[in-house]
Amino acid sequence: MKILLFGKSGQVGWELQRSLAPLGELVALHSGSSELCGNFEYPERIAHTVRAVAPDVIVNAAAHTAVDKAESEREKARAINAHGPAVLAQEARKLDAWLVHYSSDYVFDGNGTHRWRETDPTGPLNVYGLTKLEAEKAIVDSGCRHLIFRTSWVYAARGGNFAKTMLRLAQERDRLTVIEDQIGAPTGADLLADITAHAIRAAVRQRTMEAVSGIYHLVAAGETSWHGYARFVLDYARHAGVVLKVTPENVVAVPTSAFSLPAKRPRNSRMDTGKLRHTFDLSLPPWETGVARMLTEIFERST
Ligand code: NDP
């Protein structure tokens, strides 16, 4: 199997380089790749890349993920998040290849307290969410074989993330305020990459694309708020012997309105993952398991 991966240096792309390698020949690109273009701001060159590689599976982990910046960079966000994936979908259709793509909880308006299902009406609140939704529609409408994984609150051990920021701030500051009225599930890039590899194996074995082609919600099990997430991180750190100025009990819970940010965020990012679990016969671990593992890696590295 030949796999073409875009966005190899991002959180998910980095983990995909590991998880996809055993499946076959992997060609992995980032936006600065020189021999083959991996920059979505050049759609014709992206189409050329796909034709030159002629993969069985295209995996797209590239995206404009700066949610607030996207509000003032609408066209750039649209080029990377919507037009790029649309080109991949057209090329995948011509090659009869699979296209694996990641979307977001931000396609929903965040109303209510229920777990969103794949069939629920969408209603993005910001430019990022809108462009992610545009990509979904372009992929589905193209008629290519596709797996679209909608995920949320992605973190990775490599690079910066929410947990590392909370750890730093709790050591530096006397007071920490964190949002309590946005609910979701922190989801590890490693989990996303592993599930992607399992799903690709299952998908390419199917005789009919109708069996599995579609949109899936893919997040870790359970739910929390950003406040609950911060408390978990600090509690874990304290048990690991990290000296904190702000204890988990002292993290101040505040509403979303306490912060003035350019992009609106959905409050309810709960996702129902039943379709993914049943279709691929997989189980999703609780969010705490992955976050604890990531924290252990951070603490071990710093000792
Ligand atoms: P990252 O921001 O970590 O990585 C995105 C990658 O996209 C970057 O490494 C960047 O690579 C690449 N990129 C940016 N601009 C371009 C461009 N013009 N052309 C090609 N590549 C470009 O994202 P994640 O790994 O966190 O996200 C993976 C997927 O998951 C995305 O589709 C995202 O929308 C989705 N998602 C992420 C969430 C999150 O919380 N992070 C939540 C929900 C969904 P380079 O260095 O090569 O420019």
CSV table of C-alpha atoms and ligand atoms in Angstrom, one decimal:
chain,number,residue,atom,x,y,z
A,1,MET,CA,0.0,0.0,0.0
A,2,LYS,CA,1.3,3.5,-0.9
A,3,ILE,CA,0.3,6.3,1.5
A,4,LEU,CA,0.8,10.0,0.9
A,5,LEU,CA,0.8,12.1,4.1
A,6,PHE,CA,0.4,15.9,4.2
A,7,GLY,CA,1.2,17.9,7.3
A,8,LYS,CA,3.8,15.5,8.6
A,9,SER,CA,5.2,18.0,11.2
A,10,GLY,CA,2.0,18.8,13.0
A,11,GLN,CA,0.9,17.2,16.2
A,12,VAL,CA,-1.1,14.5,14.4
A,13,GLY,CA,1.1,14.4,11.4
A,14,TRP,CA,4.1,13.5,13.5
A,15,GLU,CA,2.4,10.6,15.2
A,16,LEU,CA,1.0,9.5,11.8
A,17,GLN,CA,4.6,9.1,10.5
A,18,ARG,CA,5.0,6.5,13.2
A,19,SER,CA,1.6,4.7,13.0
A,20,LEU,CA,1.4,4.6,9.2
A,21,ALA,CA,4.9,3.4,8.5
A,22,PRO,CA,4.1,-0.3,9.1
A,23,LEU,CA,1.2,-0.2,6.6
A,24,GLY,CA,3.3,0.2,3.5
A,25,GLU,CA,5.3,2.8,1.6
A,26,LEU,CA,4.9,6.2,3.2
A,27,VAL,CA,5.6,9.5,1.4
A,28,ALA,CA,5.4,12.3,4.1
A,29,LEU,CA,5.4,16.0,3.2
A,30,HIS,CA,5.2,19.3,5.1
A,31,SER,CA,4.4,22.7,3.7
A,32,GLY,CA,8.1,23.4,3.1
A,33,SER,CA,8.9,20.1,1.3
A,34,SER,CA,10.9,20.9,-1.8
A,35,GLU,CA,10.9,17.9,-4.3
A,36,LEU,CA,7.1,17.5,-4.1
A,37,CYS,CA,4.9,20.4,-3.1
A,38,GLY,CA,3.1,19.9,0.2
A,39,ASN,CA,1.8,23.5,0.6
A,40,PHE,CA,-1.9,23.9,0.3
A,41,GLU,CA,-1.6,27.5,-0.8
A,42,TYR,CA,-0.6,26.1,-4.2
A,43,PRO,CA,-3.5,23.9,-5.2
A,44,GLU,CA,-2.3,23.1,-8.7
A,45,ARG,CA,1.1,21.9,-7.3
A,46,ILE,CA,-0.8,19.8,-4.7
A,47,ALA,CA,-2.7,18.1,-7.5
A,48,HIS,CA,0.5,17.5,-9.3
A,49,THR,CA,2.0,15.9,-6.1
A,50,VAL,CA,-0.9,13.5,-5.8
A,51,ARG,CA,-0.6,12.5,-9.5
A,52,ALA,CA,3.1,12.0,-9.2
A,53,VAL,CA,2.9,9.8,-6.1
A,54,ALA,CA,-0.3,8.0,-7.2
A,55,PRO,CA,-1.1,6.7,-3.7
A,56,ASP,CA,-3.6,4.2,-2.6
A,57,VAL,CA,-4.4,6.4,0.5
A,58,ILE,CA,-4.0,10.1,1.0
A,59,VAL,CA,-3.9,11.2,4.7
A,60,ASN,CA,-4.3,14.9,5.3
A,61,ALA,CA,-3.1,16.2,8.7
A,62,ALA,CA,-2.3,19.7,7.4
A,63,ALA,CA,-4.6,22.6,8.6
A,64,HIS,CA,-4.7,26.2,9.6
A,65,THR,CA,-5.3,25.5,13.3
A,66,ALA,CA,-4.8,29.0,14.7
A,67,VAL,CA,-8.5,29.5,15.6
A,68,ASP,CA,-8.3,33.2,16.6
A,69,LYS,CA,-5.9,34.1,13.8
A,70,ALA,CA,-8.3,32.5,11.2
A,71,GLU,CA,-10.9,35.3,12.0
A,72,SER,CA,-8.6,37.9,10.4
A,73,GLU,CA,-7.0,35.4,7.8
A,74,ARG,CA,-10.2,34.1,6.4
A,75,GLU,CA,-8.9,33.5,2.8
A,76,LYS,CA,-5.7,31.8,4.0
A,77,ALA,CA,-7.7,29.6,6.4
A,78,ARG,CA,-10.1,28.7,3.6
A,79,ALA,CA,-7.3,27.9,1.2
A,80,ILE,CA,-5.6,25.6,3.6
A,81,ASN,CA,-8.6,24.1,5.4
A,82,ALA,CA,-11.1,23.9,2.6
A,83,HIS,CA,-9.6,24.4,-0.9
A,84,GLY,CA,-6.6,22.1,-0.3
A,85,PRO,CA,-8.7,19.2,0.9
A,86,ALA,CA,-11.1,19.8,-2.0
A,87,VAL,CA,-8.2,19.3,-4.4
A,88,LEU,CA,-7.1,16.2,-2.6
A,89,ALA,CA,-10.7,14.8,-2.8
A,90,GLN,CA,-10.9,15.4,-6.6
A,91,GLU,CA,-7.5,13.7,-7.1
A,92,ALA,CA,-8.4,10.8,-4.8
A,93,ARG,CA,-11.6,10.3,-6.8
A,94,LYS,CA,-9.7,10.2,-10.1
A,95,LEU,CA,-7.2,7.7,-8.6
A,96,ASP,CA,-9.9,5.7,-6.8
A,97,ALA,CA,-7.8,6.3,-3.7
A,98,TRP,CA,-8.9,6.7,-0.1
A,99,LEU,CA,-8.8,10.2,1.5
A,100,VAL,CA,-8.4,10.3,5.2
A,101,HIS,CA,-9.0,13.8,6.7
A,102,TYR,CA,-9.5,15.4,10.1
A,103,SER,CA,-12.3,17.7,11.1
A,104,SER,CA,-13.4,19.3,14.3
A,105,ASP,CA,-16.0,19.7,17.0
A,106,TYR,CA,-16.0,23.3,15.9
A,107,VAL,CA,-18.4,22.4,13.0
A,108,PHE,CA,-21.1,22.4,15.7
A,109,ASP,CA,-22.7,25.4,17.4
A,110,GLY,CA,-22.1,23.9,20.9
A,111,ASN,CA,-25.6,24.3,22.1
A,112,GLY,CA,-27.1,21.8,24.6
A,113,THR,CA,-25.5,19.1,26.7
A,114,HIS,CA,-25.9,16.1,24.5
A,115,ARG,CA,-23.2,14.2,22.6
A,116,TRP,CA,-23.1,15.2,19.0
A,117,ARG,CA,-23.7,12.5,16.5
A,118,GLU,CA,-22.4,12.5,12.9
A,119,THR,CA,-25.9,13.2,11.6
A,120,ASP,CA,-26.6,16.2,13.8
A,121,PRO,CA,-27.0,19.6,12.1
A,122,THR,CA,-23.8,21.6,11.9
A,123,GLY,CA,-23.5,25.4,12.7
A,124,PRO,CA,-20.0,26.6,13.1
A,125,LEU,CA,-19.4,29.7,15.3
A,126,ASN,CA,-16.1,30.8,13.8
A,127,VAL,CA,-14.1,30.9,10.5
A,128,TYR,CA,-12.0,27.9,11.5
A,129,GLY,CA,-15.1,25.8,12.0
A,130,LEU,CA,-16.7,27.1,8.8
A,131,THR,CA,-13.7,26.2,6.7
A,132,LYS,CA,-13.4,22.8,8.3
A,133,LEU,CA,-17.1,22.2,7.4
A,134,GLU,CA,-16.5,23.4,3.9
A,135,ALA,CA,-13.8,20.7,3.5
A,136,GLU,CA,-16.1,18.0,4.8
A,137,LYS,CA,-18.8,19.0,2.2
A,138,ALA,CA,-16.2,19.1,-0.6
A,139,ILE,CA,-14.9,15.7,0.3
A,140,VAL,CA,-18.3,14.1,0.6
A,141,ASP,CA,-19.6,15.7,-2.6
A,142,SER,CA,-16.5,14.7,-4.6
A,143,GLY,CA,-17.6,11.0,-4.4
A,144,CYS,CA,-14.1,9.8,-3.3
A,145,ARG,CA,-13.7,7.1,-0.8
A,146,HIS,CA,-13.2,8.9,2.5
A,147,LEU,CA,-12.7,8.7,6.2
A,148,ILE,CA,-13.3,12.0,7.9
A,149,PHE,CA,-12.5,12.0,11.6
A,150,ARG,CA,-14.0,14.8,13.7
A,151,THR,CA,-11.9,15.2,16.8
A,152,SER,CA,-11.4,17.8,19.6
A,153,TRP,CA,-8.9,19.3,22.0
A,154,VAL,CA,-5.9,17.6,20.5
A,155,TYR,CA,-2.7,17.5,22.4
A,156,ALA,CA,0.7,15.8,21.9
A,157,ALA,CA,3.8,15.3,24.0
A,158,ARG,CA,5.9,17.0,21.3
A,159,GLY,CA,5.6,20.8,21.1
A,160,GLY,CA,3.5,23.2,23.2
A,161,ASN,CA,0.1,22.2,24.6
A,162,PHE,CA,-2.5,23.2,27.2
A,163,ALA,CA,-1.1,20.8,29.9
A,164,LYS,CA,2.4,22.2,29.5
A,165,THR,CA,1.1,25.8,29.7
A,166,MET,CA,-0.9,25.0,32.9
A,167,LEU,CA,2.2,23.4,34.5
A,168,ARG,CA,4.3,26.4,33.7
A,169,LEU,CA,1.8,29.0,34.8
A,170,ALA,CA,1.1,27.0,38.1
A,171,GLN,CA,4.8,27.2,38.9
A,172,GLU,CA,5.2,30.9,37.9
A,173,ARG,CA,2.0,32.6,39.0
A,174,ASP,CA,0.1,33.0,42.2
A,175,ARG,CA,-3.3,32.8,40.5
A,176,LEU,CA,-4.7,30.7,37.6
A,177,THR,CA,-8.1,31.2,36.0
A,178,VAL,CA,-9.4,28.6,33.6
A,179,ILE,CA,-12.7,28.2,31.6
A,180,GLU,CA,-15.3,25.9,33.1
A,181,ASP,CA,-18.2,26.1,30.7
A,182,GLN,CA,-16.7,24.5,27.6
A,183,ILE,CA,-17.0,20.7,27.8
A,184,GLY,CA,-15.1,18.2,25.6
A,185,ALA,CA,-12.5,15.5,25.7
A,186,PRO,CA,-8.8,16.0,25.4
A,187,THR,CA,-7.6,13.7,22.7
A,188,GLY,CA,-4.0,12.5,22.1
A,189,ALA,CA,-2.4,12.9,18.7
A,190,ASP,CA,-1.0,9.4,19.3
A,191,LEU,CA,-4.5,7.9,19.8
A,192,LEU,CA,-5.7,9.6,16.6
A,193,ALA,CA,-2.8,8.3,14.7
A,194,ASP,CA,-3.2,4.7,16.0
A,195,ILE,CA,-7.0,4.7,15.3
A,196,THR,CA,-6.3,6.1,11.8
A,197,ALA,CA,-4.0,3.2,11.0
A,198,HIS,CA,-6.5,0.6,12.2
A,199,ALA,CA,-9.3,2.3,10.2
A,200,ILE,CA,-7.2,2.4,7.1
A,201,ARG,CA,-6.4,-1.3,7.3
A,202,ALA,CA,-10.1,-2.1,7.8
A,203,ALA,CA,-11.2,0.3,5.0
A,204,VAL,CA,-8.8,-1.0,2.3
A,205,ARG,CA,-9.9,-4.5,3.0
A,206,GLN,CA,-13.6,-3.8,2.3
A,207,ARG,CA,-14.9,-4.8,-1.0
A,208,THR,CA,-17.4,-2.0,-1.2
A,209,MET,CA,-16.5,1.6,-0.2
A,210,GLU,CA,-20.1,2.1,1.1
A,211,ALA,CA,-19.3,-0.2,4.0
A,212,VAL,CA,-17.1,2.3,5.8
A,213,SER,CA,-16.7,5.5,3.8
A,214,GLY,CA,-18.0,8.4,5.8
A,215,ILE,CA,-17.7,10.9,8.7
A,216,TYR,CA,-16.8,9.6,12.2
A,217,HIS,CA,-16.5,11.2,15.6
A,218,LEU,CA,-13.1,10.3,17.2
A,219,VAL,CA,-12.3,11.5,20.7
A,220,ALA,CA,-11.1,9.9,23.9
A,221,ALA,CA,-13.8,8.6,26.2
A,222,GLY,CA,-15.3,10.8,29.0
A,223,GLU,CA,-15.6,14.5,29.3
A,224,THR,CA,-14.3,17.5,31.2
A,225,SER,CA,-14.0,21.2,31.1
A,226,TRP,CA,-10.8,23.2,30.6
A,227,HIS,CA,-10.9,23.8,34.3
A,228,GLY,CA,-11.2,20.1,35.1
A,229,TYR,CA,-8.4,19.3,32.6
A,230,ALA,CA,-6.1,21.9,34.3
A,231,ARG,CA,-6.9,20.5,37.8
A,232,PHE,CA,-6.2,16.9,36.6
A,233,VAL,CA,-2.8,18.1,35.2
A,234,LEU,CA,-1.8,19.9,38.4
A,235,ASP,CA,-3.0,17.0,40.6
A,236,TYR,CA,-0.9,14.6,38.6
A,237,ALA,CA,2.1,16.9,38.7
A,238,ARG,CA,1.8,17.3,42.5
A,239,HIS,CA,1.8,13.6,43.0
A,240,ALA,CA,4.9,13.4,40.8
A,241,GLY,CA,6.6,15.8,43.2
A,242,VAL,CA,6.4,19.0,41.1
A,243,VAL,CA,6.4,22.1,43.3
A,244,LEU,CA,3.4,24.3,42.4
A,245,LYS,CA,2.5,27.8,43.5
A,246,VAL,CA,-1.1,27.2,42.4
A,247,THR,CA,-2.6,23.9,43.7
A,248,PRO,CA,-5.3,22.0,41.8
A,249,GLU,CA,-7.9,23.1,44.4
A,250,ASN,CA,-6.9,26.8,43.9
A,251,VAL,CA,-7.5,26.9,40.1
A,252,VAL,CA,-10.2,29.5,39.7
A,253,ALA,CA,-13.1,28.4,37.4
A,254,VAL,CA,-14.4,31.2,35.1
A,255,PRO,CA,-17.0,31.4,32.3
A,256,THR,CA,-15.9,31.8,28.7
A,257,SER,CA,-17.0,35.4,28.9
A,258,ALA,CA,-14.0,36.1,31.2
A,259,PHE,CA,-11.7,36.0,28.2
A,260,SER,CA,-12.1,38.2,25.2
A,261,LEU,CA,-11.0,36.2,22.2
A,262,PRO,CA,-11.6,37.0,18.4
A,263,ALA,CA,-13.2,33.6,17.7
A,264,LYS,CA,-16.3,32.3,19.5
A,265,ARG,CA,-15.9,28.7,20.9
A,266,PRO,CA,-18.6,26.0,21.2
A,267,ARG,CA,-19.6,25.2,24.8
A,268,ASN,CA,-20.7,21.7,24.2
A,269,SER,CA,-18.0,19.7,22.4
A,270,ARG,CA,-19.3,16.3,23.6
A,271,MET,CA,-19.0,13.8,20.8
A,272,ASP,CA,-20.8,10.4,20.4
A,273,THR,CA,-18.2,8.0,19.1
A,274,GLY,CA,-20.5,4.9,18.8
A,275,LYS,CA,-20.3,4.9,15.0
A,276,LEU,CA,-16.5,4.6,15.0
A,277,ARG,CA,-16.3,2.1,17.7
A,278,HIS,CA,-18.9,-0.2,16.2
A,279,THR,CA,-17.8,0.1,12.6
A,280,PHE,CA,-14.2,-0.6,13.3
A,281,ASP,CA,-14.6,-2.7,16.4
A,282,LEU,CA,-12.4,-0.5,18.4
A,283,SER,CA,-12.5,1.0,21.9
A,284,LEU,CA,-11.5,4.5,23.0
A,285,PRO,CA,-9.7,4.9,26.3
A,286,PRO,CA,-10.7,7.6,28.9
A,287,TRP,CA,-9.1,11.0,28.3
A,288,GLU,CA,-7.3,10.8,31.6
A,289,THR,CA,-5.2,7.8,30.4
A,290,GLY,CA,-3.6,9.6,27.5
A,291,VAL,CA,-3.0,12.8,29.4
A,292,ALA,CA,-1.4,10.9,32.3
A,293,ARG,CA,0.9,9.1,29.9
A,294,MET,CA,1.9,12.4,28.3
A,295,LEU,CA,2.6,14.0,31.7
A,296,THR,CA,4.7,11.0,32.7
A,297,GLU,CA,6.8,11.4,29.6
A,298,ILE,CA,7.3,15.1,30.3
A,299,PHE,CA,8.3,14.5,33.9
A,300,GLU,CA,10.7,11.7,33.0
A,301,ARG,CA,12.3,13.9,30.4
A,302,SER,CA,12.9,16.7,32.8
A,303,THR,CA,14.6,14.6,35.5
B,1,NDP,P1,-1.1,21.3,14.0
B,1,NDP,O1,-1.4,22.8,14.0
B,1,NDP,O2,-0.2,20.7,15.0
B,1,NDP,O3,-0.5,20.9,12.6
B,1,NDP,C1,-1.0,21.4,11.4
B,1,NDP,C2,0.1,21.3,10.3
B,1,NDP,O4,-0.5,21.9,9.2
B,1,NDP,C3,1.3,22.2,10.7
B,1,NDP,O5,2.3,21.3,11.1
B,1,NDP,C4,1.7,22.8,9.4
B,1,NDP,O6,2.9,22.2,9.0
B,1,NDP,C5,0.6,22.4,8.4
B,1,NDP,N1,0.3,23.5,7.6
B,1,NDP,C6,0.0,24.8,7.9
B,1,NDP,N2,-0.2,25.6,6.8
B,1,NDP,C7,0.0,24.7,5.8
B,1,NDP,C8,0.0,24.9,4.4
B,1,NDP,N3,-0.2,26.1,3.8
B,1,NDP,N4,0.2,23.8,3.6
B,1,NDP,C9,0.4,22.6,4.1
B,1,NDP,N5,0.5,22.4,5.4
B,1,NDP,C10,0.3,23.4,6.2
B,1,NDP,O7,-2.5,20.6,13.9
B,1,NDP,P2,-3.0,19.3,14.6
B,1,NDP,O8,-2.0,18.2,14.3
B,1,NDP,O9,-3.4,19.6,16.0
B,1,NDP,O10,-4.3,19.0,13.8
B,1,NDP,C11,-4.5,17.9,12.9
B,1,NDP,C12,-5.9,17.9,12.3
B,1,NDP,O11,-6.8,17.8,13.4
B,1,NDP,C13,-6.3,19.2,11.6
B,1,NDP,O12,-7.1,18.9,10.5
B,1,NDP,C14,-7.1,20.0,12.6
B,1,NDP,O13,-8.0,20.9,12.0
B,1,NDP,C15,-7.8,18.9,13.4
B,1,NDP,N6,-8.2,19.2,14.7
B,1,NDP,C16,-7.3,19.7,15.6
B,1,NDP,C17,-7.7,20.1,16.9
B,1,NDP,C18,-6.7,20.7,17.9
B,1,NDP,O14,-7.1,20.9,19.0
B,1,NDP,N7,-5.4,20.9,17.5
B,1,NDP,C19,-9.1,19.9,17.3
B,1,NDP,C20,-9.9,19.4,16.3
B,1,NDP,C21,-9.5,19.1,15.1
B,1,NDP,P3,4.1,23.0,8.4
B,1,NDP,O15,5.0,23.2,9.5
B,1,NDP,O16,4.6,22.1,7.3
B,1,NDP,O17,3.6,24.4,7.8
